[in-house]
Coordinates of N, CA and C in Angstrom, one line a residue:
M51 N 188.4 250.2 169.0 CA 188.2 250.7 170.3 C 187.4 249.7 171.1
A52 N 187.8 249.4 172.3 CA 187.1 248.5 173.2 C 185.8 249.1 173.7
R53 N 184.8 248.2 173.8 CA 183.5 248.7 174.3 C 183.6 248.8 175.8
R54 N 183.2 249.9 176.4 CA 183.2 250.0 177.8 C 182.0 249.3 178.4
R55 N 182.2 248.5 179.4 CA 181.1 247.7 180.0 C 180.5 248.5 181.2
N56 N 179.2 248.3 181.4 CA 178.5 248.9 182.5 C 178.7 248.0 183.7
T57 N 179.5 248.5 184.7 CA 179.8 247.7 185.9 C 179.3 248.5 187.1
T58 N 178.6 247.9 188.0 CA 178.1 248.5 189.2 C 178.2 247.6 190.4
R59 N 178.3 248.1 191.5 CA 178.4 247.3 192.7 C 177.0 246.7 192.9
F60 N 176.9 245.4 193.2 CA 175.6 244.8 193.3 C 175.0 245.0 194.6
G61 N 175.8 245.3 195.6 CA 175.3 245.6 197.0 C 175.1 244.3 197.8
V62 N 175.6 243.2 197.3 CA 175.5 241.9 198.1 C 176.9 241.6 198.5
T63 N 177.1 241.5 199.8 CA 178.4 241.2 200.3 C 179.0 240.0 199.8
G64 N 180.2 240.0 199.2 CA 180.9 238.9 198.7 C 180.6 238.5 197.2
L65 N 179.6 239.2 196.6 CA 179.3 238.9 195.2 C 180.0 239.8 194.2
G66 N 180.9 240.7 194.7 CA 181.6 241.5 193.8 C 180.8 242.5 193.1
E67 N 181.1 242.7 191.8 CA 180.4 243.7 191.0 C 179.5 243.0 190.0
R68 N 178.4 243.6 189.7 CA 177.5 243.1 188.6 C 177.9 243.9 187.4
E69 N 178.1 243.1 186.3 CA 178.5 243.6 185.0 C 177.4 243.3 184.0
E70 N 177.0 244.3 183.3 CA 176.0 244.1 182.2 C 176.8 243.9 180.9
L71 N 176.8 242.6 180.4 CA 177.5 242.2 179.2 C 176.9 242.7 178.0
A72 N 175.6 242.7 178.0 CA 174.7 243.2 176.9 C 173.4 243.6 177.5
P73 N 172.5 244.3 176.8 CA 171.3 244.7 177.4 C 170.5 243.5 178.0
G74 N 170.3 243.6 179.3 CA 169.5 242.5 180.0 C 170.3 241.3 180.4
I75 N 171.6 241.3 180.1 CA 172.5 240.1 180.5 C 173.5 240.5 181.5
F76 N 173.4 240.0 182.7 CA 174.3 240.4 183.8 C 175.0 239.2 184.4
I77 N 176.3 239.5 184.9 CA 177.1 238.5 185.6 C 177.6 239.3 186.9
N78 N 177.9 238.5 187.8 CA 178.6 239.0 189.0 C 180.1 238.6 189.0
T79 N 180.9 239.5 188.9 CA 182.4 239.2 188.8 C 183.0 239.1 190.1
H80 N 184.1 238.4 190.2 CA 184.9 238.3 191.4 C 184.2 237.5 192.5
Y81 N 183.3 236.6 192.2 CA 182.6 235.7 193.1 C 183.3 234.4 193.1
R82 N 183.8 233.9 194.3 CA 184.5 232.7 194.3 C 183.7 231.5 194.1
G83 N 184.1 230.6 193.2 CA 183.4 229.3 193.0 C 182.6 229.3 191.7
C84 N 182.0 230.3 191.3 CA 181.3 230.4 190.1 C 181.0 231.8 189.7
T85 N 180.4 232.0 188.6 CA 180.1 233.4 188.1 C 178.6 233.5 188.0
P86 N 177.8 233.7 189.1 CA 176.4 233.8 188.9 C 175.9 235.0 188.1
G87 N 174.9 234.7 187.3 CA 174.4 235.8 186.5 C 172.9 235.6 186.2
F88 N 172.3 236.5 185.4 CA 171.0 236.3 185.0 C 170.7 237.0 183.7
V89 N 169.6 236.6 183.0 CA 169.2 237.2 181.8 C 167.8 237.7 182.0
H90 N 167.5 238.9 181.7 CA 166.2 239.5 181.8 C 165.6 239.4 180.4
T91 N 164.5 238.7 180.2 CA 163.8 238.6 179.0 C 162.4 239.2 179.1
E92 N 161.7 239.3 178.0 CA 160.3 239.8 178.0 C 159.4 238.9 178.8
E93 N 159.7 237.6 178.9 CA 158.9 236.7 179.7 C 159.3 236.6 181.2
G94 N 160.5 237.0 181.5 CA 160.9 236.9 182.9 C 162.4 236.7 183.0
I95 N 162.9 236.2 184.2 CA 164.3 236.1 184.5 C 164.8 234.6 184.4
I96 N 165.9 234.5 183.8 CA 166.6 233.2 183.7 C 167.9 233.4 184.5
L97 N 168.1 232.6 185.5 CA 169.3 232.6 186.3 C 170.4 231.7 185.7
V98 N 171.6 232.0 185.8 CA 172.7 231.2 185.5 C 173.6 231.0 186.7
D99 N 173.5 229.8 187.3 CA 174.1 229.5 188.6 C 173.4 230.4 189.7
A100 N 173.8 230.1 190.9 CA 173.2 230.8 192.1 C 174.3 230.9 193.1
P101 N 174.3 232.0 193.9 CA 175.3 232.1 195.0 C 175.2 230.9 195.9
L102 N 176.3 230.4 196.4 CA 176.4 229.3 197.3 C 176.0 229.6 198.7
I103 N 176.3 230.8 199.3 CA 176.1 231.1 200.6 C 174.6 231.6 200.8
P104 N 173.8 231.1 201.7 CA 172.4 231.4 201.8 C 172.1 232.9 201.9
K105 N 172.8 233.7 202.7 CA 172.6 235.1 202.8 C 172.8 235.8 201.4
Q106 N 173.8 235.4 200.7 CA 174.1 236.0 199.4 C 173.0 235.6 198.4
A107 N 172.6 234.4 198.4 CA 171.5 234.0 197.5 C 170.2 234.7 197.8
I108 N 169.9 234.9 199.1 CA 168.6 235.6 199.4 C 168.7 237.1 199.0
D109 N 169.9 237.7 199.3 CA 170.1 239.1 199.0 C 170.0 239.3 197.5
W110 N 170.7 238.4 196.8 CA 170.7 238.5 195.3 C 169.3 238.4 194.7
R111 N 168.5 237.5 195.2 CA 167.2 237.3 194.7 C 166.4 238.6 195.0
E112 N 166.5 239.1 196.2 CA 165.8 240.4 196.5 C 166.1 241.5 195.6
Q113 N 167.4 241.6 195.3 CA 167.8 242.8 194.4 C 167.4 242.6 193.0
I114 N 167.3 241.3 192.5 CA 166.8 241.1 191.2 C 165.3 241.4 191.2
E115 N 164.6 241.0 192.2 CA 163.2 241.3 192.3 C 162.9 242.8 192.4
Q116 N 163.8 243.5 193.1 CA 163.6 245.0 193.1 C 163.9 245.6 191.8
Q117 N 164.8 245.1 191.1 CA 165.2 245.7 189.7 C 164.1 245.4 188.7
Y118 N 163.5 244.2 188.8 CA 162.5 243.7 187.8 C 161.2 243.3 188.6
P119 N 160.5 244.2 189.2 CA 159.4 243.8 190.0 C 158.3 243.1 189.2
G120 N 157.8 242.0 189.7 CA 156.7 241.3 189.0 C 157.1 240.3 187.9
D121 N 158.4 240.4 187.5 CA 158.9 239.5 186.5 C 159.2 238.1 187.1
P122 N 158.6 237.0 186.6 CA 158.8 235.7 187.2 C 160.2 235.1 186.9
L123 N 160.6 234.3 187.8 CA 161.8 233.5 187.6 C 161.4 232.3 186.8
L124 N 161.9 232.2 185.6 CA 161.5 231.1 184.6 C 162.4 229.9 184.8
Y125 N 163.7 230.0 184.8 CA 164.6 228.9 184.8 C 165.8 229.2 185.7
I126 N 166.5 228.1 186.1 CA 167.8 228.2 186.7 C 168.7 227.3 185.9
I127 N 169.7 227.8 185.3 CA 170.6 227.0 184.5 C 171.9 226.8 185.4
N128 N 172.3 225.6 185.7 CA 173.5 225.3 186.4 C 174.6 224.9 185.4
T129 N 175.7 225.5 185.4 CA 176.8 225.3 184.4 C 177.7 224.2 184.9
D130 N 177.5 223.6 186.1 CA 178.3 222.6 186.6 C 177.5 221.8 187.7
H131 N 177.9 220.6 188.0 CA 177.1 219.8 188.9 C 177.7 220.0 190.4
H132 N 178.7 220.7 190.5 CA 179.3 221.0 191.9 C 178.4 221.9 192.7
R133 N 178.5 221.8 194.0 CA 177.6 222.6 194.9 C 177.8 224.1 194.7
G134 N 179.0 224.6 194.4 CA 179.2 226.0 194.2 C 178.3 226.6 193.1
H135 N 177.8 225.8 192.2 CA 176.9 226.3 191.2 C 175.4 226.0 191.4
A136 N 175.1 225.1 192.4 CA 173.7 224.7 192.5 C 173.1 224.8 193.9
L137 N 174.0 224.9 194.9 CA 173.4 224.9 196.3 C 172.5 226.1 196.6
G138 N 172.7 227.2 196.0 CA 171.8 228.3 196.2 C 170.5 228.3 195.5
N139 N 170.3 227.2 194.6 CA 169.0 227.1 193.9 C 167.8 227.1 194.8
Q140 N 167.9 226.5 196.0 CA 166.7 226.4 196.9 C 166.2 227.8 197.3
Y141 N 166.9 228.8 197.2 CA 166.5 230.2 197.6 C 165.7 230.9 196.4
F142 N 165.6 230.2 195.3 CA 164.9 230.8 194.2 C 163.6 230.1 193.8
M143 N 163.2 229.2 194.7 CA 162.0 228.5 194.4 C 160.8 229.4 194.6
P144 N 159.8 229.2 193.7 CA 158.6 230.1 193.8 C 157.8 230.0 195.1

């Protein structure tokens, strides 16, 4: 029997749905250009790619901060050197 995944609307226009792959591991599905996601650890948040469009990147950061208040952003991992994976990084600087 297939495991049912926890899928919710992320609330950020254009980012599609946020899917929890495993406890604390999230991706945004149906986002054009890359699949941004994050991992929540005991130490903080690790981002995997970031949304390209500034408004989406800012909204995404705000929603992560609301979900995990006070947890620091530890790392941003870019899975590709193209701008669709890295241009939004600037909106996650401390």
